[in-house]
PDB file of C-alpha atoms in Angstrom:
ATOM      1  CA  UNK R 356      -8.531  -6.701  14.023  1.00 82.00           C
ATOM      2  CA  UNK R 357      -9.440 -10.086  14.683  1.00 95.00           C
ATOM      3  CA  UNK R 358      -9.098 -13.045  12.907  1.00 97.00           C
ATOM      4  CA  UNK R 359     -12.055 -13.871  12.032  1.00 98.00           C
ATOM      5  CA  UNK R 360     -12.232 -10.721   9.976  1.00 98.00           C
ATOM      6  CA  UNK R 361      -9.814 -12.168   7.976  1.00 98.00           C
ATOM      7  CA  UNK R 362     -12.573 -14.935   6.780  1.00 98.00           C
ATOM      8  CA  UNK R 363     -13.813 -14.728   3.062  1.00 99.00           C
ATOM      9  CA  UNK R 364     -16.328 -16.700   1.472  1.00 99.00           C
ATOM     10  CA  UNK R 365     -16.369 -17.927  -2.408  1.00 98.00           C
ATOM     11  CA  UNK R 366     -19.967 -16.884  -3.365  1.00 98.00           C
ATOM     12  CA  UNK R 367     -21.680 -18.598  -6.325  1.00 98.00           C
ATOM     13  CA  UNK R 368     -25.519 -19.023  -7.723  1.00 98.00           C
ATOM     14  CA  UNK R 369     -27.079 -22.312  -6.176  1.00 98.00           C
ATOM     15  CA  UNK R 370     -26.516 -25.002  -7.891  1.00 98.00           C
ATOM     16  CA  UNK R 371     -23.442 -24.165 -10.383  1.00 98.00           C
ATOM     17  CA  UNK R 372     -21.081 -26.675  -8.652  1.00 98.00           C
ATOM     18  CA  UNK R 373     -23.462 -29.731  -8.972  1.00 98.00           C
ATOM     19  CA  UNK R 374     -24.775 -28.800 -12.367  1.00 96.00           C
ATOM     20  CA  UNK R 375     -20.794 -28.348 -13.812  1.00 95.00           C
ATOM     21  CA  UNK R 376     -20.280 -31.585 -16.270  1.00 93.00           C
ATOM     22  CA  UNK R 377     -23.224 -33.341 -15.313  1.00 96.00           C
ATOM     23  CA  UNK R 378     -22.229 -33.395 -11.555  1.00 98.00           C
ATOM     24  CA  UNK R 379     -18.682 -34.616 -12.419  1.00 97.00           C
ATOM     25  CA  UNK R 380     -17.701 -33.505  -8.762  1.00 98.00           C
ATOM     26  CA  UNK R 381     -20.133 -36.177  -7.335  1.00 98.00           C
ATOM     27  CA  UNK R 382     -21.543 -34.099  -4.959  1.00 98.00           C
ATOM     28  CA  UNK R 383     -24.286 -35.384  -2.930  1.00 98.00           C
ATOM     29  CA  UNK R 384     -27.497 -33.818  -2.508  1.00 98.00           C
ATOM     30  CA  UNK R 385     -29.606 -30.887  -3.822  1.00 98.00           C
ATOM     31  CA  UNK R 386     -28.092 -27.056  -2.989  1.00 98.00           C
ATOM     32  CA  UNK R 387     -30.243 -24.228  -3.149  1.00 98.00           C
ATOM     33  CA  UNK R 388     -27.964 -21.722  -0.284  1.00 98.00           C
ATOM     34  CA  UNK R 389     -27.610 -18.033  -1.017  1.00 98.00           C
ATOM     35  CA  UNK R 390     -23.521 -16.864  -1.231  1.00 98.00           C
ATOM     36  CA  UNK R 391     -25.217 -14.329   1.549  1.00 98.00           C
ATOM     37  CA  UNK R 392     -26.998 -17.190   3.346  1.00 98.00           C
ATOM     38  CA  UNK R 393     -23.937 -19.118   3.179  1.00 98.00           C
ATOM     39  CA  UNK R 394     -21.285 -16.488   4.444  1.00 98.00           C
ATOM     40  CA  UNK R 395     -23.967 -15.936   7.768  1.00 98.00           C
ATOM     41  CA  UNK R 396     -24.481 -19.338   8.808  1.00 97.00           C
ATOM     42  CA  UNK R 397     -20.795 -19.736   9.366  1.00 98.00           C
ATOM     43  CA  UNK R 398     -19.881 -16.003  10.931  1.00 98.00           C
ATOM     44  CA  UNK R 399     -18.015 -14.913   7.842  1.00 98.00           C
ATOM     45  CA  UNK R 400     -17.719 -10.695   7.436  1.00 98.00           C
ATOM     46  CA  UNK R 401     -16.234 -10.925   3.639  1.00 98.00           C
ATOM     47  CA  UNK R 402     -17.360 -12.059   0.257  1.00 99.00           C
ATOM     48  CA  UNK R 403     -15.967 -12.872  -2.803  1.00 98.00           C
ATOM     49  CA  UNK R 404     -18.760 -13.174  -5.703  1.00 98.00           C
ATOM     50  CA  UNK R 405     -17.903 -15.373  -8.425  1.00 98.00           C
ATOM     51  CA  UNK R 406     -19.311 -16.054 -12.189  1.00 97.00           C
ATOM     52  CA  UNK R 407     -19.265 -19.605 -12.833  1.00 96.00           C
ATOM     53  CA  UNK R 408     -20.407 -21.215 -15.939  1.00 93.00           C
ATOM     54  CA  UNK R 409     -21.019 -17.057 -16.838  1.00 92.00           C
ATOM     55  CA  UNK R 410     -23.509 -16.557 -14.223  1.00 96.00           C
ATOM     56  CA  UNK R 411     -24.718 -13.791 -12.479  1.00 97.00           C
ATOM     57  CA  UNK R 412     -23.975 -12.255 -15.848  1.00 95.00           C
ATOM     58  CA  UNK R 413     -23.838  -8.235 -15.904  1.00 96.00           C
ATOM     59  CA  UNK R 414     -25.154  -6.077 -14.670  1.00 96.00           C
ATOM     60  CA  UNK R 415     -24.814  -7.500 -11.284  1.00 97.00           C
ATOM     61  CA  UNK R 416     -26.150  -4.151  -9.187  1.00 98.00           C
ATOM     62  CA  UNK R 417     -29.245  -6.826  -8.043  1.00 98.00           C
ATOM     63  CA  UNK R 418     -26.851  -9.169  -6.848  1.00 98.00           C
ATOM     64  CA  UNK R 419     -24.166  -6.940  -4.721  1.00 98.00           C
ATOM     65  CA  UNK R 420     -27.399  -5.430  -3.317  1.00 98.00           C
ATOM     66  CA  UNK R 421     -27.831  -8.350  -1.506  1.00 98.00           C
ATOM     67  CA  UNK R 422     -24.124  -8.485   0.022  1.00 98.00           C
ATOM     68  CA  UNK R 423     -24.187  -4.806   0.558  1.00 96.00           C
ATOM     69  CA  UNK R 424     -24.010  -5.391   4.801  1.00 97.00           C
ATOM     70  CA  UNK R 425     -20.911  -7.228   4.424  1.00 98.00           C
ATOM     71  CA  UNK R 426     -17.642  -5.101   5.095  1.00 98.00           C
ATOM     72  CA  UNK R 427     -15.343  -6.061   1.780  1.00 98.00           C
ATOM     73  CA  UNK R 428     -16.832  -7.803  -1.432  1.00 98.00           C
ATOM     74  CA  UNK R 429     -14.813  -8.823  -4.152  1.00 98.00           C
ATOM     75  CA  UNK R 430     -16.193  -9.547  -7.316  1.00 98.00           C
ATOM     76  CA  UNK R 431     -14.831 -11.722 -10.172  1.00 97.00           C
ATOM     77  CA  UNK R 432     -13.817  -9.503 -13.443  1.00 96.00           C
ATOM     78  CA  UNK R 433     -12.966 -13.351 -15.199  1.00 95.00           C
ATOM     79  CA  UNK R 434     -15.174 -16.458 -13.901  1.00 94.00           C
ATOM     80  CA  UNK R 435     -14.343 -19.491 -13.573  1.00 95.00           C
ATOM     81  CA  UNK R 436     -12.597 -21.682 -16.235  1.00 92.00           C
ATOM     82  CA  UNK R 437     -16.707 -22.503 -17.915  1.00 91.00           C
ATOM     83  CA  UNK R 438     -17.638 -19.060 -17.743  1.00 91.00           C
ATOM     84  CA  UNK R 439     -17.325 -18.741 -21.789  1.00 86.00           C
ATOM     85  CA  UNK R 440     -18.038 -14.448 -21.603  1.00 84.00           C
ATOM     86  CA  UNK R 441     -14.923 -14.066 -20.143  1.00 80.00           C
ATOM     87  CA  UNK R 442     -12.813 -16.915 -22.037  1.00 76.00           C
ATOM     88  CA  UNK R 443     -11.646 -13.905 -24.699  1.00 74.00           C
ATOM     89  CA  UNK R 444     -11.791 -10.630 -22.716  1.00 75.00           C
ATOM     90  CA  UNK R 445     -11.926  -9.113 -19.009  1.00 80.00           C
ATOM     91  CA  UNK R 446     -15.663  -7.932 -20.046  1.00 78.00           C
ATOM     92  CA  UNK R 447     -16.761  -8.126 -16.339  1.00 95.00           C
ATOM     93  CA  UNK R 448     -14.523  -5.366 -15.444  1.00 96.00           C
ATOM     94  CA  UNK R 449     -16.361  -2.412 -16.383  1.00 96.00           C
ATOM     95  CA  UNK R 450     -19.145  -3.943 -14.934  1.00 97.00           C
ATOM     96  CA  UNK R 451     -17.431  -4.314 -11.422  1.00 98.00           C
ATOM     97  CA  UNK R 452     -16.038  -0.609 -12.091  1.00 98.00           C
ATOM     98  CA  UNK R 453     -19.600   0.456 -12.618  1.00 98.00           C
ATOM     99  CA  UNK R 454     -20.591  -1.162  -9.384  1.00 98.00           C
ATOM    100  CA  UNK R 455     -17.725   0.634  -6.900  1.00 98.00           C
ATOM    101  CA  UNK R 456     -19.307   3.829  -8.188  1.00 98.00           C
ATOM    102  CA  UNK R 457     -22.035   2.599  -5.546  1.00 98.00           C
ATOM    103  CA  UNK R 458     -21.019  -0.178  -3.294  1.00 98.00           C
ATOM    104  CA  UNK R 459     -17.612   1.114  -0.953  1.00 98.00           C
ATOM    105  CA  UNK R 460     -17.527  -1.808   0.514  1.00 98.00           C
ATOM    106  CA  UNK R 461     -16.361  -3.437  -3.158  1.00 98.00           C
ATOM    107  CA  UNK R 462     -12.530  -3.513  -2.690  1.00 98.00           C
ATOM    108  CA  UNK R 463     -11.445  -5.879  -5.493  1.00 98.00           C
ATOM    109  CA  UNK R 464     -11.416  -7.261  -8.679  1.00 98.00           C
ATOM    110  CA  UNK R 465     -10.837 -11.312  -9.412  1.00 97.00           C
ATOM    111  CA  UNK R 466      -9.631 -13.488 -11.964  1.00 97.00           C
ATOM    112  CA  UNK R 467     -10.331 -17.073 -11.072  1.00 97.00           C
ATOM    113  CA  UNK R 468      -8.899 -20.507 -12.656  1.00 96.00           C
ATOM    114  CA  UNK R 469      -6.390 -17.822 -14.332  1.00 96.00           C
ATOM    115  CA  UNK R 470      -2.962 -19.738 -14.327  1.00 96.00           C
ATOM    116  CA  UNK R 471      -4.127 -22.420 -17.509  1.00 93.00           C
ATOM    117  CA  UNK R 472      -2.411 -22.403 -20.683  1.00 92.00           C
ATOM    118  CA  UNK R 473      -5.853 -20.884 -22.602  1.00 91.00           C
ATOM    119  CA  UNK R 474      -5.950 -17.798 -20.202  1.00 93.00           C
ATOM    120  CA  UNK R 475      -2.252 -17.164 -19.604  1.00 93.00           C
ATOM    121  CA  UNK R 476      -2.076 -16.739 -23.373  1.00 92.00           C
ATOM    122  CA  UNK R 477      -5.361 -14.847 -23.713  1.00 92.00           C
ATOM    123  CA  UNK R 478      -4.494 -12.396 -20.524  1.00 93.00           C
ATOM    124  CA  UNK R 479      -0.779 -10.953 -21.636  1.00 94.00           C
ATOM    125  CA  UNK R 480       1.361  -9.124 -18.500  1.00 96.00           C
ATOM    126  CA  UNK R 481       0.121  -5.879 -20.153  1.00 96.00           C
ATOM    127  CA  UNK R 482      -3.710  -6.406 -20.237  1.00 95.00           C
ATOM    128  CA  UNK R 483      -3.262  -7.392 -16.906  1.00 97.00           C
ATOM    129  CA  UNK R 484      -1.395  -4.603 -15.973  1.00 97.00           C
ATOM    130  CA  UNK R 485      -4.155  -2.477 -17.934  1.00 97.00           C
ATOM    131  CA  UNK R 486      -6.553  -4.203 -15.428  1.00 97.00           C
ATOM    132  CA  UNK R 487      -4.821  -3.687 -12.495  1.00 98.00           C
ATOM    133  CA  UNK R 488      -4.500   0.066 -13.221  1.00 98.00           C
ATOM    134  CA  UNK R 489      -7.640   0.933 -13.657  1.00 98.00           C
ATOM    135  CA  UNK R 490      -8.825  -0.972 -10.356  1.00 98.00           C
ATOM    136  CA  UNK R 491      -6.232   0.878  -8.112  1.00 98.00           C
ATOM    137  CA  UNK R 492      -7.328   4.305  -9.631  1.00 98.00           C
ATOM    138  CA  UNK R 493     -10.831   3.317  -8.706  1.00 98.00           C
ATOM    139  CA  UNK R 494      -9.655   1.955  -4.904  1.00 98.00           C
ATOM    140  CA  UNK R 495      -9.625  -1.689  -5.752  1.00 98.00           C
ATOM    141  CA  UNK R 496      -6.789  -4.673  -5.828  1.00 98.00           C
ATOM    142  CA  UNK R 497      -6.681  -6.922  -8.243  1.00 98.00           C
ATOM    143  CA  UNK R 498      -6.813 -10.971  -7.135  1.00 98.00           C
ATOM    144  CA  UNK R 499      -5.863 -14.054  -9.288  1.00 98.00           C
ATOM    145  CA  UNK R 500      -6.236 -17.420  -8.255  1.00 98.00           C
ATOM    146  CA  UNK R 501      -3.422 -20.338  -8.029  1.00 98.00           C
ATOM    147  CA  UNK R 502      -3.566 -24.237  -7.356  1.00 98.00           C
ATOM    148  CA  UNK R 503      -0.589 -25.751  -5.845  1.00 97.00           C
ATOM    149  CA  UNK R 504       0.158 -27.814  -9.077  1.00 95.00           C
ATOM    150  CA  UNK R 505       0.635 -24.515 -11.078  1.00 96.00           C
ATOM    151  CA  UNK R 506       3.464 -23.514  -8.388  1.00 94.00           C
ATOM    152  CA  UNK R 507       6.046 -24.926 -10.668  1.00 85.00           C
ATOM    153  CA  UNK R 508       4.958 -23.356 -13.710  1.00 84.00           C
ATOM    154  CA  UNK R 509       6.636 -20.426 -15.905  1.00 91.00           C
ATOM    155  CA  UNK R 510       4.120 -17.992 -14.469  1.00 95.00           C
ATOM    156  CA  UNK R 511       6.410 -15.211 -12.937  1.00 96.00           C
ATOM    157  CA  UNK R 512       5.507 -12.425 -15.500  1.00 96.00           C
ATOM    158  CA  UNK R 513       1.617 -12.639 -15.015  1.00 97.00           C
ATOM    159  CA  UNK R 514       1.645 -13.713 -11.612  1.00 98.00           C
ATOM    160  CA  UNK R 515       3.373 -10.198 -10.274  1.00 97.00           C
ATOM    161  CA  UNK R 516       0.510  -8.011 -11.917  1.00 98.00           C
ATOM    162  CA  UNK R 517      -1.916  -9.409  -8.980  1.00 98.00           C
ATOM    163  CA  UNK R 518      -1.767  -7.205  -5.588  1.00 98.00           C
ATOM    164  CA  UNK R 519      -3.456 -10.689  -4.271  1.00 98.00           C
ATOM    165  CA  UNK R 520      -2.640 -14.048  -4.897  1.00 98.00           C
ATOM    166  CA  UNK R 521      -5.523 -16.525  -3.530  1.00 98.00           C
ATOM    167  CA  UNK R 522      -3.870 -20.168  -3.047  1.00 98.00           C
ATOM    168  CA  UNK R 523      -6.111 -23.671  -3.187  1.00 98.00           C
ATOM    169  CA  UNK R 524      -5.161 -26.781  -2.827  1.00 98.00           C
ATOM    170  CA  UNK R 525      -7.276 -28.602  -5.218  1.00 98.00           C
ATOM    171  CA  UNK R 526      -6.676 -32.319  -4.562  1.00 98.00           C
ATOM    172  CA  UNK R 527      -6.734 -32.990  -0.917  1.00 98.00           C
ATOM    173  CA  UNK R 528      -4.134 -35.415  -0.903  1.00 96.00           C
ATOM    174  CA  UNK R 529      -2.083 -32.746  -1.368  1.00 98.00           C
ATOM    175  CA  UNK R 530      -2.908 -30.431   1.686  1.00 98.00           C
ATOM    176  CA  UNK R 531      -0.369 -32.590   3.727  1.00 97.00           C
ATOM    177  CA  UNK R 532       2.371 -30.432   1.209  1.00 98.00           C
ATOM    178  CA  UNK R 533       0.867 -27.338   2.603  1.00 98.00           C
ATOM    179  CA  UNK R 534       3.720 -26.114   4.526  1.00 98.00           C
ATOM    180  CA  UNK R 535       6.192 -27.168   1.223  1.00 98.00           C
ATOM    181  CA  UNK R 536       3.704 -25.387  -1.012  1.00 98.00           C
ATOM    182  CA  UNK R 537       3.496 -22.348   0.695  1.00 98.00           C
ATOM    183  CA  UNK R 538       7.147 -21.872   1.118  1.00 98.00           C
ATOM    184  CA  UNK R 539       6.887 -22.688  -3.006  1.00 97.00           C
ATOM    185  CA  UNK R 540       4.403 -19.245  -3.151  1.00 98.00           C
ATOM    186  CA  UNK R 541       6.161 -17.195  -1.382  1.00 98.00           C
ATOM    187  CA  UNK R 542       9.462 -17.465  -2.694  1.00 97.00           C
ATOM    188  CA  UNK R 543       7.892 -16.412  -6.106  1.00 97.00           C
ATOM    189  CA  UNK R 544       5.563 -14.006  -5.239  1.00 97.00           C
ATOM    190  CA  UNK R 545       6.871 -10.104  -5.248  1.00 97.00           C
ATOM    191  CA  UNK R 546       7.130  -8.428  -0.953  1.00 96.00           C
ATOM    192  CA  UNK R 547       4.224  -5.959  -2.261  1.00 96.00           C
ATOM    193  CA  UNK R 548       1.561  -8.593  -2.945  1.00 98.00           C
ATOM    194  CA  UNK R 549      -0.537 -10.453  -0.669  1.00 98.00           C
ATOM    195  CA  UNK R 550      -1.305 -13.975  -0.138  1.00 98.00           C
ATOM    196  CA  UNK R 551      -4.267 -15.483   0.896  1.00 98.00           C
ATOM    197  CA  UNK R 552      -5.402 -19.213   1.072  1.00 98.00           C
ATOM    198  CA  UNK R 553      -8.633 -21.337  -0.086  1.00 98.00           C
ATOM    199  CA  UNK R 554      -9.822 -23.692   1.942  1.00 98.00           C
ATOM    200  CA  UNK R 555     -12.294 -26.368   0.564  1.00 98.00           C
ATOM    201  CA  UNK R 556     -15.084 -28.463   2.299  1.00 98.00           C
ATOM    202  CA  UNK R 557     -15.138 -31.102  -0.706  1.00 98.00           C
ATOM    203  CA  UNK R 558     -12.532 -32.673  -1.967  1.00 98.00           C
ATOM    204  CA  UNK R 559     -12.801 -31.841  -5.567  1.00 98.00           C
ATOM    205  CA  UNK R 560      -9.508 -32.853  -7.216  1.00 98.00           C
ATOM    206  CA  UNK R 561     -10.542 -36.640  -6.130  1.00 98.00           C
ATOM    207  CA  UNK R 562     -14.096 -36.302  -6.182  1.00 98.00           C
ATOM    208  CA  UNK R 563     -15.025 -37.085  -2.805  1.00 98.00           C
ATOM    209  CA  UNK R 564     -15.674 -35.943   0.960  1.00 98.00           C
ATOM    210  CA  UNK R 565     -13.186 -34.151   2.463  1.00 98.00           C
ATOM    211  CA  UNK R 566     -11.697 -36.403   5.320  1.00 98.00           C
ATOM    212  CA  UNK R 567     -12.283 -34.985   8.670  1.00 98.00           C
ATOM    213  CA  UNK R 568      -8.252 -35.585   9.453  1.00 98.00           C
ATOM    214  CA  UNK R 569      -7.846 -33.794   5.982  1.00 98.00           C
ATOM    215  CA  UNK R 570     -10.272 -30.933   7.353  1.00 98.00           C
ATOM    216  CA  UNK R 571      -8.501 -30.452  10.806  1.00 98.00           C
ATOM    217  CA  UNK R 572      -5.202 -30.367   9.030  1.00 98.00           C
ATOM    218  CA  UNK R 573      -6.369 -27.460   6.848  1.00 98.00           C
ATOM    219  CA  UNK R 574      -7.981 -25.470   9.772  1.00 98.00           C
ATOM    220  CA  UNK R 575      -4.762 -25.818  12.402  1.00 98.00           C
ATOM    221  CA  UNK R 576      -2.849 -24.752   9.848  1.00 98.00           C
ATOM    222  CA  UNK R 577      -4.550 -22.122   8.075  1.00 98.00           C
ATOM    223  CA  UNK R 578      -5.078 -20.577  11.848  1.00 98.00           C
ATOM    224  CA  UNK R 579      -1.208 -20.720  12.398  1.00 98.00           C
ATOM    225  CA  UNK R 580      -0.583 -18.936   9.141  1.00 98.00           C
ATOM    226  CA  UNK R 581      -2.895 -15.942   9.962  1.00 98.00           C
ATOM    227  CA  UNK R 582      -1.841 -15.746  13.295  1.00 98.00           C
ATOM    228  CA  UNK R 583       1.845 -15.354  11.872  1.00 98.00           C
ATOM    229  CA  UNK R 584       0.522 -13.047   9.196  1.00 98.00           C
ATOM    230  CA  UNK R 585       1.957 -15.347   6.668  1.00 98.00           C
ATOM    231  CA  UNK R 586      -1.179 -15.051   5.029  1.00 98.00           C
ATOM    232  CA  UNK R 587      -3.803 -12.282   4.947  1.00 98.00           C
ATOM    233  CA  UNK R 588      -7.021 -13.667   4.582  1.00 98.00           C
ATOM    234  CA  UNK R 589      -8.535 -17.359   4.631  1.00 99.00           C
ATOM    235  CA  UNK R 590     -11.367 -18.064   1.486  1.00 99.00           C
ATOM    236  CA  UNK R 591     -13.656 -20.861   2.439  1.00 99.00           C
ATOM    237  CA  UNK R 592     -15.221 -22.480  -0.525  1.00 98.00           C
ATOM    238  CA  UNK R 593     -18.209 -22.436  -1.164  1.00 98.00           C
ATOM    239  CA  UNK R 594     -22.389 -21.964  -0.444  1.00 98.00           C
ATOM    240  CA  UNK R 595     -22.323 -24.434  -3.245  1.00 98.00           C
ATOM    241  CA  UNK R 596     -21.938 -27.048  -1.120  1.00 98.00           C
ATOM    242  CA  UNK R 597     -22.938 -25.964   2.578  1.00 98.00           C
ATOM    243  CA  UNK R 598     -26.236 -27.369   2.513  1.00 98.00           C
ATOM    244  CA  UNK R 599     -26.184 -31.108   1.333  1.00 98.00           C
ATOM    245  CA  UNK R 600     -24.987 -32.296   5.091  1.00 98.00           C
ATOM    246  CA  UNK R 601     -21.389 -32.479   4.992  1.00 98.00           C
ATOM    247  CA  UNK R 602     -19.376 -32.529   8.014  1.00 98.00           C
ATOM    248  CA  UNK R 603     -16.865 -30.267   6.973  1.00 98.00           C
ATOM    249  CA  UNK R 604     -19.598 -27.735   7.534  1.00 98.00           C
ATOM    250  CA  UNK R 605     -20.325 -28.202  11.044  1.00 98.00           C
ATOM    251  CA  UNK R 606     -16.364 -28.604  11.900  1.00 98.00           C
ATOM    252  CA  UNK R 607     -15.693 -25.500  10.248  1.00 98.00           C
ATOM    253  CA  UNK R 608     -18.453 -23.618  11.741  1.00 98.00           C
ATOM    254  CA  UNK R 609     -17.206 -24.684  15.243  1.00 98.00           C
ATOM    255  CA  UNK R 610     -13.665 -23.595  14.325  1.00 98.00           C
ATOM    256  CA  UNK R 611     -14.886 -20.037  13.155  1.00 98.00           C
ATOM    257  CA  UNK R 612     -16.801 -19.585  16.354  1.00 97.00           C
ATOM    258  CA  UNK R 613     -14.045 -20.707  18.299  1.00 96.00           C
ATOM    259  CA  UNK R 614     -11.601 -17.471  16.605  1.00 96.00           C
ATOM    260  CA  UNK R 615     -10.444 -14.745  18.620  1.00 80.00           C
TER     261      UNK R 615
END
């Protein structure tokens, strides 16, 4: 196996990331790219569709259609923190269930923006563990997703129901802590779960590009952690944001060609 089969990308609809709080991200420009579109241009094999603000809602058999050449899709059983339809109840999951019936290639089931206060008392260690069971009898893990300031949280109980455990870095000031943070993850999570890491071409947490220093930092390092097999898959985030001309893109898309 290679490394770049290792290489996820966050899939979203077109323009959720711009239109979230009336752009409170300030992202530049107009996007309109495909999560399929998106994963191509840079040479990534894996997807990982996501509902934000509640959209694609259900049934999404129209929308994994469109992924169905990639070889592993995961697809989100909670969206993101806006997506409302999920805020009270994993009602995406028999959905997703309904859709490995007919896609093999769909090998998981994700809950992203999981570790805030609202969801970690909505989402008890036994619904999870509910969730998780019926995933594994149908052949599929179950993901959450982490940000390095939730590391130091009382999350233990939930966070050992996830077979995967996707780590971002939200403010890039803080990706020169990676190594720290890491070593912070994997001293809490269990030796049967998995970690893998988000990498983002914005930074988000400050609003504002993503330095190129910042952006080399992320890809050395993330490339020395697979290589290790500290980590078992790399997440770049997202088509949201790979068509309004940032640099990141091009960097990143020289770095994936440049894989083993």
């Amino acid at each position: 196996m290679s490394l770049k089969d290792l290489l996820w990308l966050w899939g979203q609809d077109p323009g959720t990331h711009h239109e979230v709080n009336d752009n409170m991200w300030k992202l530049p420009g107009v996007n309109k790219m495909e999560p399929a579109e998106g994963a191509k241009q840079l040479g990534i094999p894996n997807m990982c569709r996501i509902a934000m603000g509640s959209i694609p809602a259900p049934p999404f058999d129209n929308e994994m259609e469109k992924l169905k050449d990639f070889k592993k899709v995961v697809w989100s059983v909670i969206g993101d923190e806006s997506s409302v339809r999920t805020s009270e109840g994993i009602s995406d999951l028999d959905a997703v269930l309904d859709l490995k019936t007919k896609y093999p290639t769909l090998v998981g089931g994700v809950m992203d923006d999981f570790f805030t206060p609202a969801r970690r008392e909505t989402y008890t260690a036994p619904m999870l563990r509910q969730c998780a069971d019926q995933l594994h009898e149908n052949g599929m893990d179950l993901w959450a997703v982490i940000y390095e300031h939730q590391l130091d949280e009382d999350i233990l109980e939930q966070l050992h129901e996830f077979d995967i455990v996707s780590f971002w870095t939200w403010k890039g000031t803080n990706l020169l802590d990676l190594e720290k943070n890491l070593e912070k993850l994997e001293r809490i999570v269990t030796d049967k779960q998995q970690i893998y890491v988000g990498c983002y071409f914005w930074d988000y947490g400050n609003k504002c590009p993503m330095t190129p220093e910042l952006m080399d930092h992320q890809l050395v390092t993330y490339k020395k952690w697979l290589t290790e097999g500290r980590i078992k898959g790399l997440i770049f985030c997202s088509n949201c944001i790979q068509d309004i001309g940032l640099e990141t893109i091009d960097t990143t898309k020289k770095w994936i060609a440049e894989l083993d």
